[in-house]
Amino acid sequence: MTSKKKLILSVNLFGIVIAGCSAIAAYEANDESGEEEKIPVGILHSLSGTMAMSETSVMDAELMAIEEINEAGGVLGKELVPIIEDGASQPSTFSERASKLLQQDGVDVIFGGWTSASRKAMLPVLEGNNGLLFYPIQYEGMEASPNIFYNGAAPNQQIVPAVDWLLENKGDEFFLLGSDYVFPRLANQIISAQLEENDATLVDEQYTPMGHTDYNTVISRIQESKPSVIFNTLNGDSNVAFFQQLADAGITPDDVTVLSASVAEEEITGIGADAIEGHYASWNYFQSTDTAENEAFAENYQEAYGSDRVTGDPIEAGYFMVHLWAKAVEEAGTTDVDEVRAAADGIQFDAPNGTVTIDGDTQHVHKTVRIGEVQEDGQFEEVWNSGKPVEPDPYLEEFDWASDITEP
Amino acid sequence: MENFLTQIFNGASLGSILLLIALGLAITFGLMRVINMAHGELIMIGAYTAYVIQLIFVTYVPDAMFDFYFILAIPGAFLIAALVGSLLETGVIRHLYGRPLDSLLATFGIGLILQQAARSIFGAPNVGVTNPSFLSGSLSVFSLELPYSRLFILGLVALCFTALALFLYKTAYGRKIRAVMQNRDMAMSVGISSRRVDNLTFAIGSGFAGVAGVALTLLGPIGPTLGLTYIVDAFMVVVVGGVGALVGTVAGAMGIGVFNTLFEYWTNASMGKVLVFALIILFLQWRPSGLFPQTSRSLD
């Protein structure tokens, strides 16, 4: 056999193996036995590509919630069957997989997504097929689709209170640093308007491309402009490079406070706690949040996935949103999308972060806002919280200074 | 003036990182003409080697000795990456010599397999590599703050480059490599085993990618997709420098590093990158073969 033939043969074999695997998976998903007793639900996260590092943990939490619900007798007496699809960190794949889940698998609900790009790619598919998406991530707001339930923080549940807290406690010269895409740009529009309202100074606003790892020049700018606060909306891997290089340049939390919007416990593991200790983050939940529900949640999560694993805000939202959907289905008496939507208003769940309540008008949730300081062990110590769940305001209608901010 | 000096240092520092990630590629792509899209994953393998050696130290070695893990990681990563490179060459690439498009696709696929393997072994989240204590902090010169980690990378790349140059130009084996790369048929007819030379050359290039991976643990995230961040930059440096000339790779890396830093300082990070690419496109219009084109009759 020539080497060329060998290559063709091996490529074909590889193809056959892959096709075989997917056929088996499809067969298992469509197992006809007991069809009446089961409810399929979609799970759509990036299990490969650059976002896999964040999204696999959220999927783990969703599967844990599904298991809990099944152990307690299921929903409407039926077992939930998760159908897992990989969004592969590509918005186009997200939209294609979402239509597969809704059309072929006949699910009524999808738990999934992380980036705003992936959410916006799924949106037309959801609206076209009248499916529901439960979305677990804090985001930039300015959106309210009838087919999406937003379980992460709206800007008034994360960014606005964080800026207020910083102005009160850390100074009024802000340096804004973010990755170059929709969330940081819109977040910084909001922050700029808020700073103007409070007569605070915006010393500089810098964006770096996704995946950027050389922060020398940005750090030089920080050394020159001497801000009192850096509001950090970098996403993903860039955070590791930024904090390591900031620490290497000898800039300590005593010199300048960094508050991050996308750095949770899991990211701290990658950054290394010594490089980020003493800086802050704003979320609705920390692994250290002191509630009975959280103690059980963190323990179960580590028992299921390993004692070295950490929880965090997106992971917690992935967990409670499955429970919220299940309770809304119980309330509606059916998984039918329109019925569930109608029944969702006011549905409550005692989540690890405290009580969360669905707001039927905006399809966001009421949740508590928290600010934490990074400790030596990579956990947060809470330094402030809102005291009670904050009503979601995705369009920032309650703030006059935000009237000029529109969709990106 | 002070800002200007800082930017020059930043440029040299970025250039040294670019040179380190491109050094291995200067061998596998520059000398051997293999378009190896898995070069980034070899860098990743080096970075994970540093991580594993660190874990071993944490478990079995007294704390006082901890910093030595880094010293050990450099040759360790070289050997592991070289081994993987050698297997890669034997298993796949040697069947694809002279077929650049096929090797591009095959190595791209191998890159994906290696990424997924890293994900299966180490998990999808990034892992933290603790910097050795002697590389934390920075050196104050007048009013400049020069981070030790950056100075170390500058030193490391100088060392790697010198070692490679001596090996290629001062040893018998280096002469064999150059002979095979310049004129394979002639080299074979005077009794050089081109199979062995090909395999060793590819392994050495891969080994340097592994060393780059160790250096990157000082700067940023270590995860399965680490290689994707650097693969384009690495090819860019080799192409600008001139395929097949080591000295061109140095000039290309330093040039891109300094220009990128200055552009970023004058504009912003996204625009800086755009301007660098624009400059490179213009430059390649003017000098299609890069800074130091190879001239040899055997290339016609």
XYZ file of C-alpha atoms in Angstrom:
708
model
C 0.000 0.000 0.000
C 1.400 3.399 -0.886
C 1.685 6.048 1.765
C -0.975 8.090 0.009
C -3.436 5.204 0.150
C -2.580 4.670 3.804
C -3.360 8.282 4.543
C -6.693 8.157 2.711
C -7.569 4.923 4.485
C -6.751 6.309 7.900
C -8.715 9.490 7.241
C -11.697 7.385 6.176
C -11.391 5.167 9.232
C -11.292 8.242 11.419
C -14.441 9.534 9.754
C -16.224 6.211 10.263
C -15.318 6.167 13.958
C -16.614 9.713 14.443
C -19.827 8.960 12.555
C -20.268 5.810 14.621
C -19.872 7.701 17.878
C -22.433 10.311 16.918
C -24.863 7.641 15.746
C -24.607 5.886 19.119
C -25.091 9.199 20.920
C -28.140 10.008 18.797
C -29.542 6.536 19.397
C -29.135 6.901 23.160
C -30.774 10.308 23.125
C -33.745 9.028 21.161
C -34.144 5.867 23.177
C -37.867 5.182 22.772
C -38.404 3.220 25.975
C -40.417 5.164 28.515
C -40.740 8.212 26.262
C -43.845 9.196 28.219
C -41.966 9.340 31.495
C -39.133 11.615 30.390
C -38.654 15.283 29.553
C -35.680 16.127 27.312
C -33.839 19.355 28.154
C -31.053 20.923 26.122
C -27.618 21.838 27.464
C -25.568 23.956 25.100
C -22.139 25.144 26.183
C -18.673 25.333 24.654
C -16.973 22.072 25.515
C -14.119 22.758 23.122
C -12.278 25.870 22.024
C -11.288 28.925 23.984
C -14.465 29.215 26.113
C -14.415 25.571 27.243
C -12.361 26.486 30.285
C -15.252 28.525 31.690
C -18.307 26.806 30.281
C -17.632 23.184 31.237
C -17.954 24.094 34.926
C -21.320 25.764 34.329
C -22.500 22.637 32.540
C -21.342 20.553 35.512
C -23.531 22.664 37.821
C -26.545 22.366 35.495
C -26.172 18.576 35.351
C -25.933 18.517 39.135
C -29.210 20.444 39.417
C -30.897 18.085 36.945
C -29.733 15.117 38.998
C -31.042 16.711 42.205
C -34.431 17.315 40.592
C -34.583 13.747 39.267
C -33.692 12.311 42.673
C -36.538 14.329 44.185
C -39.013 12.754 41.739
C -38.456 14.794 38.591
C -40.660 17.521 37.149
C -44.414 16.803 36.922
C -43.446 13.272 37.965
C -41.199 12.820 34.930
C -37.462 12.377 34.734
C -35.374 15.106 33.061
C -33.007 13.851 30.345
C -30.190 16.253 29.467
C -29.169 16.365 25.806
C -25.693 17.864 25.672
C -24.392 19.767 22.665
C -21.053 21.525 22.117
C -21.164 25.173 21.010
C -17.406 24.959 20.301
C -16.806 28.623 21.213
C -18.296 29.646 17.857
C -21.491 31.755 17.720
C -22.484 30.108 14.428
C -22.198 26.663 16.010
C -24.350 27.846 18.921
C -27.161 28.875 16.595
C -26.917 25.680 14.555
C -26.876 23.422 17.663
C -29.748 25.376 19.198
C -31.962 24.703 16.187
C -30.950 21.036 16.288
C -32.010 20.817 19.951
C -35.324 22.590 19.360
C -36.279 20.927 16.081
C -34.798 17.411 16.139
C -34.689 16.668 19.851
C -37.902 18.560 20.569
C -36.672 20.227 23.759
C -38.665 23.148 25.162
C -35.781 24.621 27.122
C -32.053 25.075 26.615
C -29.682 25.852 29.457
C -26.574 27.422 28.021
C -24.436 30.123 26.504
C -21.746 32.324 27.993
C -20.574 35.085 25.668
C -23.026 37.724 24.510
C -22.088 36.755 20.963
C -23.290 33.199 21.584
C -26.536 34.471 23.155
C -27.233 36.854 20.300
C -26.546 34.048 17.809
C -29.108 31.786 19.498
C -31.749 34.512 19.857
C -33.309 34.382 16.352
C -33.387 30.574 16.485
C -35.169 30.676 19.852
C -37.679 33.244 18.654
C -38.245 31.439 15.347
C -38.896 28.063 16.994
C -40.455 29.505 20.164
C -37.966 27.816 22.497
C -36.682 29.023 25.869
C -33.092 29.775 26.812
C -31.992 30.061 30.423
C -28.788 32.109 30.348
C -26.453 32.078 33.379
C -24.027 34.956 32.874
C -23.902 38.580 34.039
C -24.048 40.741 30.935
C -24.280 44.280 29.558
C -28.074 44.596 29.692
C -30.106 46.489 27.050
C -31.889 43.295 26.008
C -35.172 41.576 26.849
C -36.220 38.759 24.556
C -39.447 36.911 25.415
C -37.571 33.661 24.698
C -34.682 34.237 27.110
C -34.566 34.181 30.905
C -31.514 36.120 32.096
C -30.173 34.665 35.334
C -26.924 36.619 35.541
C -26.673 40.185 36.781
C -28.035 43.108 34.784
C -25.695 46.150 34.921
C -27.602 47.635 37.859
C -26.949 44.422 39.805
C -23.195 44.440 39.287
C -21.546 47.426 37.610
C -23.471 50.424 38.945
C -23.273 49.415 42.623
C -19.579 48.545 42.213
C -18.800 52.016 40.844
C -20.738 53.617 43.708
C -18.791 51.542 46.227
C -15.450 52.415 44.623
C -16.265 56.158 44.588
C -17.141 55.976 48.236
C -14.188 53.861 49.402
C -11.329 53.883 46.910
C -11.104 57.191 45.064
C -12.504 58.970 42.039
C -9.846 58.665 39.297
C -10.873 55.738 37.119
C -8.865 53.835 34.518
C -11.112 51.596 32.389
C -9.569 48.467 30.899
C -11.526 45.907 28.903
C -11.441 43.292 26.167
C -12.500 44.642 22.814
C -16.068 43.388 22.409
C -19.637 44.275 23.297
C -19.772 43.758 27.080
C -16.762 45.877 28.097
C -17.605 48.666 25.654
C -21.184 48.978 26.874
C -20.165 48.547 30.519
C -17.650 51.365 30.090
C -20.298 53.581 28.469
C -22.374 53.070 31.603
C -19.417 53.712 33.928
C -18.402 56.870 32.023
C -21.911 58.325 32.351
C -21.985 57.416 36.035
C -18.573 59.029 36.660
C -19.714 62.207 34.938
C -22.811 62.270 37.116
C -20.618 61.999 40.217
C -17.980 64.548 39.059
C -15.334 61.851 39.059
C -12.441 61.665 36.570
C -11.987 59.154 33.786
C -8.200 59.165 33.276
C -8.000 56.635 30.445
C -10.009 53.964 28.640
C -8.141 51.098 26.965
C -9.278 48.006 25.074
C -7.178 44.990 24.130
C -8.126 42.275 21.615
C -9.518 38.980 22.944
C -6.671 36.712 23.966
C -4.194 39.595 24.300
C -1.307 38.653 26.597
C 1.206 41.503 26.542
C 0.154 44.169 29.028
C 3.456 46.073 29.281
C 2.207 49.088 27.362
C -1.092 49.224 29.239
C 0.842 49.040 32.517
C 3.109 51.885 31.371
C -0.025 53.958 30.804
C -1.275 53.057 34.281
C 2.066 54.129 35.772
C 1.824 57.449 33.966
C -1.812 58.320 34.636
C -1.735 57.158 38.281
C -5.430 56.292 38.683
C -6.839 55.389 42.093
C -9.074 52.689 40.601
C -8.878 50.344 37.611
C -12.271 48.983 36.559
C -11.387 45.756 34.773
C -13.742 44.195 32.215
C -11.110 41.961 30.602
C -12.475 38.544 29.782
C -10.891 35.117 29.862
C -7.186 34.425 29.559
C -6.156 38.070 29.323
C -6.846 38.438 33.041
C -4.069 35.986 33.864
C -1.509 37.955 31.856
C -2.720 41.336 33.140
C -2.609 40.501 36.847
C 0.689 38.617 36.657
C 2.349 41.467 34.784
C 0.804 44.105 37.057
C 2.263 42.321 40.080
C 5.633 41.926 38.321
C 5.714 45.661 37.614
C 5.507 46.232 41.356
C 2.005 47.772 41.340
C 0.274 46.644 44.520
C -3.344 47.038 45.714
C -2.031 49.834 47.960
C -1.065 51.820 44.849
C -4.225 51.197 42.844
C -7.379 49.142 43.416
C -8.444 46.818 40.610
C -12.099 45.781 40.593
C -12.995 43.100 38.051
C -16.332 42.225 36.514
C -15.369 38.873 34.993
C -12.928 37.334 37.476
C -14.476 34.630 39.660
C -12.870 31.939 41.833
C -12.100 29.750 38.840
C -10.197 32.525 37.066
C -8.217 33.200 40.266
C -7.006 29.592 40.172
C -5.517 30.290 36.734
C -4.132 33.723 37.659
C -2.503 32.557 40.872
C -3.840 34.028 44.106
C -0.578 35.799 44.963
C -0.857 38.013 41.862
C -4.421 39.184 42.543
C -4.613 39.103 46.359
C -6.007 42.358 47.755
C -7.906 43.301 44.581
C -11.710 43.179 44.290
C -14.546 41.753 42.207
C -18.249 42.418 42.010
C -20.687 39.488 41.748
C -23.919 38.163 43.228
C -22.309 35.070 44.715
C -18.964 33.941 46.102
C -17.947 30.438 47.121
C -17.473 31.960 50.581
C -21.049 33.327 50.717
C -22.392 32.336 54.091
C -25.744 30.580 53.619
C -26.900 27.092 54.543
C -27.824 26.489 50.880
C -24.318 27.400 49.780
C -22.665 25.092 52.271
C -24.608 22.158 50.816
C -24.103 23.354 47.229
C -20.325 23.811 47.439
C -19.957 20.497 49.246
C -22.042 18.572 46.688
C -20.254 20.223 43.793
C -16.836 19.263 45.108
C -18.051 15.777 45.948
C -19.309 15.313 42.401
C -16.432 16.899 40.496
C -13.373 16.793 42.768
C -12.222 18.473 45.960
C -9.885 20.771 44.033
C -12.782 22.394 42.146
C -14.108 25.820 43.062
C -17.573 27.292 42.587
C -18.306 30.834 41.445
C -21.053 33.163 40.274
C -21.669 31.723 36.760
C -21.559 28.186 38.164
C -24.080 29.065 40.860
C -26.399 30.752 38.334
C -26.215 27.648 36.122
C -27.332 25.631 39.130
C -30.222 27.751 40.352
C -31.666 28.528 36.917
C -32.419 24.845 36.314
C -34.335 24.821 39.592
C -36.174 28.036 38.647
C -37.278 26.528 35.330
C -38.394 23.317 37.061
C -40.478 25.316 39.553
C -42.027 27.382 36.744
C -42.952 24.136 34.929
C -44.538 22.749 38.091
C -46.493 26.005 38.394
C -47.619 25.847 34.751
C -48.372 22.117 34.833
C -46.660 21.684 31.463
C -43.305 22.372 29.750
C -45.082 24.340 27.004
C -43.065 27.514 26.396
C -45.916 30.035 26.480
C -47.458 28.495 29.605
C -44.095 28.428 31.406
C -43.434 32.049 30.473
C -46.833 33.059 31.831
C -46.252 31.136 35.069
C -42.677 32.365 35.634
C -43.404 35.735 37.248
C -42.651 35.612 40.957
C -41.174 32.103 40.968
C -38.698 31.928 43.862
C -35.839 29.652 44.803
C -33.511 29.651 47.789
C -30.269 29.709 45.823
C -26.769 29.483 47.350
C -26.495 33.299 47.030
C -29.815 33.905 48.810
C -33.384 34.039 47.538
C -33.752 34.684 43.797
C -37.068 35.696 42.235
C -38.010 35.821 38.562
C -39.245 39.214 37.416
C -41.884 38.451 34.794
C -41.676 41.820 32.997
C -37.989 41.703 32.114
C -37.406 37.935 32.572
C -34.391 38.730 34.736
C -34.027 37.775 38.418
C -33.943 39.764 41.646
C -30.609 38.975 43.283
C -28.252 40.308 45.948
C -25.165 42.297 44.879
C -21.841 41.548 46.566
C -18.312 42.938 46.463
C -15.441 40.765 47.646
C -11.719 41.095 48.243
C -9.409 38.319 47.015
C -7.677 36.471 49.856
C -4.436 34.537 49.984
C -6.233 31.207 49.421
C -7.931 32.395 46.216
C -11.322 32.869 47.870
C -13.229 36.133 48.277
C -13.979 37.860 51.535
C -17.172 39.840 51.203
C -16.663 43.534 52.019
C -20.105 44.818 51.015
C -23.503 43.536 49.958
C -26.778 45.164 48.992
C -28.543 43.730 52.049
C -31.517 42.548 50.003
C -32.122 41.278 46.464
C -31.936 44.112 43.922
C -34.661 44.466 41.313
C -33.312 43.938 37.776
C -33.214 47.021 35.546
C -31.613 45.879 32.267
C -32.284 49.207 30.514
C -31.138 51.316 33.501
C -34.450 53.201 33.429
C -34.178 54.246 37.057
C -31.012 56.296 36.384
C -31.431 59.641 34.608
C -27.755 59.779 33.712
C -28.082 56.563 31.705
C -30.747 57.914 29.325
C -28.275 58.350 26.442
C -26.953 54.810 26.618
C -28.441 52.635 23.934
C -27.907 49.242 22.505
C -24.392 48.761 21.170
C 12.543 60.411 27.694
C 11.833 58.034 30.513
C 8.633 56.896 28.802
C 10.528 56.407 25.606
C 13.104 54.202 27.355
C 10.324 52.198 28.995
C 8.733 51.633 25.606
C 12.040 50.562 24.080
C 12.489 48.056 26.888
C 8.888 46.874 26.440
C 9.538 46.498 22.717
C 12.711 44.488 23.269
C 10.873 42.384 25.804
C 8.003 41.636 23.412
C 10.564 40.990 20.684
C 12.381 38.464 22.862
C 9.132 36.580 23.486
C 8.351 36.596 19.760
C 11.859 35.356 19.026
C 11.554 32.562 21.554
C 8.235 31.294 20.147
C 9.530 31.629 16.565
C 12.962 30.057 17.117
C 11.670 26.506 16.818
C 9.603 27.470 13.806
C 12.648 29.061 12.188
C 14.050 25.525 12.119
C 10.980 23.456 11.198
C 9.453 25.972 8.799
C 12.499 28.094 7.948
C 14.981 25.316 7.276
C 12.719 22.343 6.601
C 9.806 24.135 4.881
C 7.236 22.219 6.926
C 4.145 24.293 7.644
C 3.627 22.995 11.152
C 0.325 24.332 12.499
C 0.860 22.295 15.669
C 3.867 24.441 16.629
C 1.678 26.290 19.124
C 0.664 23.012 20.737
C 4.345 22.068 21.147
C 4.717 25.358 23.041
C 1.724 24.317 25.133
C 3.339 20.935 25.856
C 6.414 22.770 27.160
C 4.242 24.934 29.409
C 2.403 21.931 30.837
C 5.745 20.192 31.384
C 6.753 23.106 33.617
C 3.436 22.715 35.434
C 3.910 18.970 35.980
C 7.501 19.416 37.196
C 6.204 22.046 39.610
C 3.587 19.593 40.929
C 6.277 16.958 41.431
C 8.358 19.470 43.389
C 5.425 20.498 45.556
C 4.781 16.864 46.443
C 8.243 15.337 46.826
C 10.817 18.066 47.314
C 11.405 20.212 50.420
C 10.013 23.750 50.131
C 13.433 25.353 50.281
C 14.309 23.689 46.969
C 11.060 24.710 45.263
C 12.548 27.377 42.992
C 14.806 24.808 41.363
C 11.788 23.351 39.579
C 12.052 26.163 37.064
C 15.696 25.488 36.314
C 14.819 21.835 35.774
C 11.733 22.680 33.689
C 13.739 24.240 30.850
C 15.721 21.139 29.793
C 12.751 18.954 30.785
C 10.369 20.811 28.477
C 12.968 20.762 25.704
C 13.256 16.980 25.902
C 9.515 16.260 26.162
C 8.617 18.598 23.306
C 11.498 17.228 21.221
C 10.221 13.706 21.831
C 6.691 14.639 20.769
C 8.134 16.445 17.738
C 10.169 13.401 16.810
C 7.111 11.147 17.013
C 5.122 13.657 14.994
C 7.774 13.703 12.310
C 8.015 9.911 12.161
C 4.276 9.307 12.239
C 2.884 12.030 10.018
C 5.098 14.751 8.674
C 7.677 12.617 6.908
C 4.947 11.343 4.583
C 4.098 14.895 3.644
C 7.445 16.491 2.766
C 7.108 18.757 -0.235
C 3.320 18.904 0.157
C 2.793 22.121 2.123
C -1.007 22.195 1.919
C -1.387 18.586 3.048
C 0.985 19.106 5.953
C -0.877 22.294 6.892
C -4.146 20.358 7.211
C -2.605 17.337 8.900
C -0.697 19.371 11.490
C -3.738 21.560 12.121
C -5.654 18.374 12.955
C -2.820 17.180 15.179
C -2.938 20.540 16.945
C -6.636 20.022 17.710
C -5.956 16.487 18.971
C -3.168 17.736 21.259
C -5.425 20.514 22.598
C -8.172 18.046 23.408
C -5.621 15.692 24.970
C -4.441 18.503 27.247
C -8.073 19.204 28.112
C -8.668 15.538 28.988
C -5.513 15.228 31.095
C -5.370 18.605 32.851
C -8.977 19.818 32.549
C -10.360 22.733 30.565
C -9.600 25.548 33.061
C -6.241 27.260 33.080
C -3.693 25.955 35.517
C -1.564 28.243 37.669
C 2.209 28.003 37.519
C 3.859 29.763 40.456
C 6.764 31.947 39.394
C 10.007 31.131 41.177
C 10.689 33.728 43.877
C 13.892 34.927 42.220
C 11.839 36.005 39.190
C 9.105 37.952 41.003
C 9.315 41.686 41.343
C 11.411 44.066 39.328
C 14.782 45.736 39.069
C 14.866 49.517 39.487
C 17.270 51.227 37.135
C 17.170 55.023 37.672
C 13.394 55.433 37.529
C 12.653 52.490 35.246
C 11.025 49.335 36.606
C 12.292 46.298 34.715
C 10.449 43.108 35.758
C 12.862 40.230 36.477
C 10.695 37.810 34.510
C 11.161 39.920 31.361
C 14.903 40.270 31.923
C 15.110 36.513 32.381
C 13.335 35.892 29.068
C 15.755 38.267 27.332
C 18.635 36.270 28.809
C 17.058 32.920 27.995
C 16.440 33.788 24.365
C 20.035 35.003 23.984
C 21.237 31.709 25.439
C 18.950 29.586 23.224
C 19.905 31.493 20.117
C 23.634 31.230 20.833
C 23.360 27.507 21.543
C 21.434 26.933 18.330
C 23.822 29.011 16.230
C 26.860 27.194 17.656
C 25.193 23.838 17.045
C 24.308 24.659 13.448
C 27.524 26.387 12.434
C 30.239 24.861 14.644
C 29.454 21.156 14.916
C 29.697 18.295 12.463
C 26.046 17.453 12.968
C 25.052 21.042 12.312
C 26.952 20.901 9.060
C 25.029 17.757 8.080
C 21.752 19.498 8.808
C 22.690 22.482 6.678
C 23.846 20.193 3.902
C 20.578 18.264 3.822
C 18.505 21.438 3.938
C 20.464 23.034 1.112
C 20.707 20.118 -1.246
C 19.143 16.892 -0.130
C 20.182 14.709 -3.087
C 23.792 15.797 -2.944
C 23.929 15.275 0.813
C 22.500 11.787 0.489
C 24.947 10.866 -2.223
C 27.893 11.709 0.028
C 26.513 9.376 2.648
C 24.451 11.521 5.013
C 21.326 9.773 6.285
C 18.714 12.363 5.467
C 16.029 10.437 7.394
C 17.946 10.764 10.647
C 18.823 14.388 9.978
C 15.218 15.285 9.193
C 13.971 13.658 12.350
C 16.595 15.227 14.599
C 16.127 18.669 13.074
C 12.406 18.564 13.585
C 12.895 17.349 17.151
C 15.286 20.224 17.916
C 12.854 22.779 16.500
C 10.085 21.251 18.612
C 12.347 21.299 21.672
C 12.824 25.051 21.351
C 9.044 25.431 21.160
C 8.927 23.583 24.490
C 11.431 26.011 26.035
C 9.252 28.911 24.837
C 6.349 27.290 26.669
C 8.280 27.353 29.956
C 9.063 31.057 29.481
C 5.387 31.816 28.798
C 4.422 30.439 32.208
C 6.056 33.590 33.621
C 3.752 35.894 31.689
C 0.302 34.565 31.168
C -2.280 31.836 31.163
C -1.453 28.145 30.796
C -4.358 26.326 29.207
C -5.102 23.892 26.370
C -5.471 26.734 23.852
C -2.236 28.501 24.782
C -0.741 27.709 21.384
C -3.475 29.439 19.392
C -2.451 32.764 20.908
C 1.059 32.552 19.524
C 0.948 30.544 16.301
C 0.187 33.468 13.980
C 2.850 35.651 15.607
C 5.423 32.887 15.229
C 4.780 32.462 11.495
C 4.744 36.233 11.048
C 8.221 36.565 12.565
C 9.717 33.820 10.397
C 8.169 35.168 7.199
C 9.264 38.743 7.877
C 12.745 37.627 8.879
C 13.262 35.647 5.733
C 12.622 31.930 5.549
C 15.769 29.955 6.235
C 17.902 32.613 7.874
C 18.353 32.520 11.638
C 19.655 36.060 11.829
C 16.544 37.211 9.954
C 14.357 35.677 12.648
C 16.116 37.794 15.280
C 15.732 40.969 13.232
C 12.098 40.156 12.424
C 11.164 39.449 16.038
C 12.864 42.535 17.441
C 11.504 44.753 14.670
C 7.925 43.551 15.142
C 8.274 43.786 18.922
C 9.475 47.379 18.944
C 7.053 48.588 16.262
C 4.105 46.854 17.904
C 4.881 48.418 21.290
C 5.367 51.905 19.864
C 2.201 51.724 17.735
C 0.244 50.468 20.725
C 1.598 53.314 22.825
C 0.655 55.938 20.232
C -2.786 54.472 19.525
C -4.226 51.490 21.406
C -3.800 47.724 21.493
C -6.237 46.813 18.709
C -5.079 49.610 16.413
C -1.433 48.832 17.179
C -1.905 45.282 15.969
C -3.655 46.483 12.805
C -0.836 48.916 12.040
C 1.778 46.192 12.536
C -0.023 43.922 10.091
C -0.396 46.772 7.606
C 3.307 47.514 7.898
C 4.177 43.856 7.360
C 1.985 43.642 4.268
C 3.647 46.734 2.815
C 7.070 45.411 3.720
C 6.422 42.083 2.003
C 5.355 43.933 -1.147
C 8.753 45.531 -1.139
C 10.801 42.529 0.039
C 8.758 39.414 -0.760
C 11.401 37.062 0.666
C 11.756 38.885 3.960
C 14.673 40.735 5.501
C 17.333 38.130 4.780
C 16.318 36.169 1.705
C 18.210 32.967 1.025
C 20.163 32.941 -2.176
C 21.250 29.552 -3.418
C 21.207 27.927 -6.784
C 19.691 24.770 -5.340
C 16.523 26.657 -4.478
C 15.606 27.389 -8.072
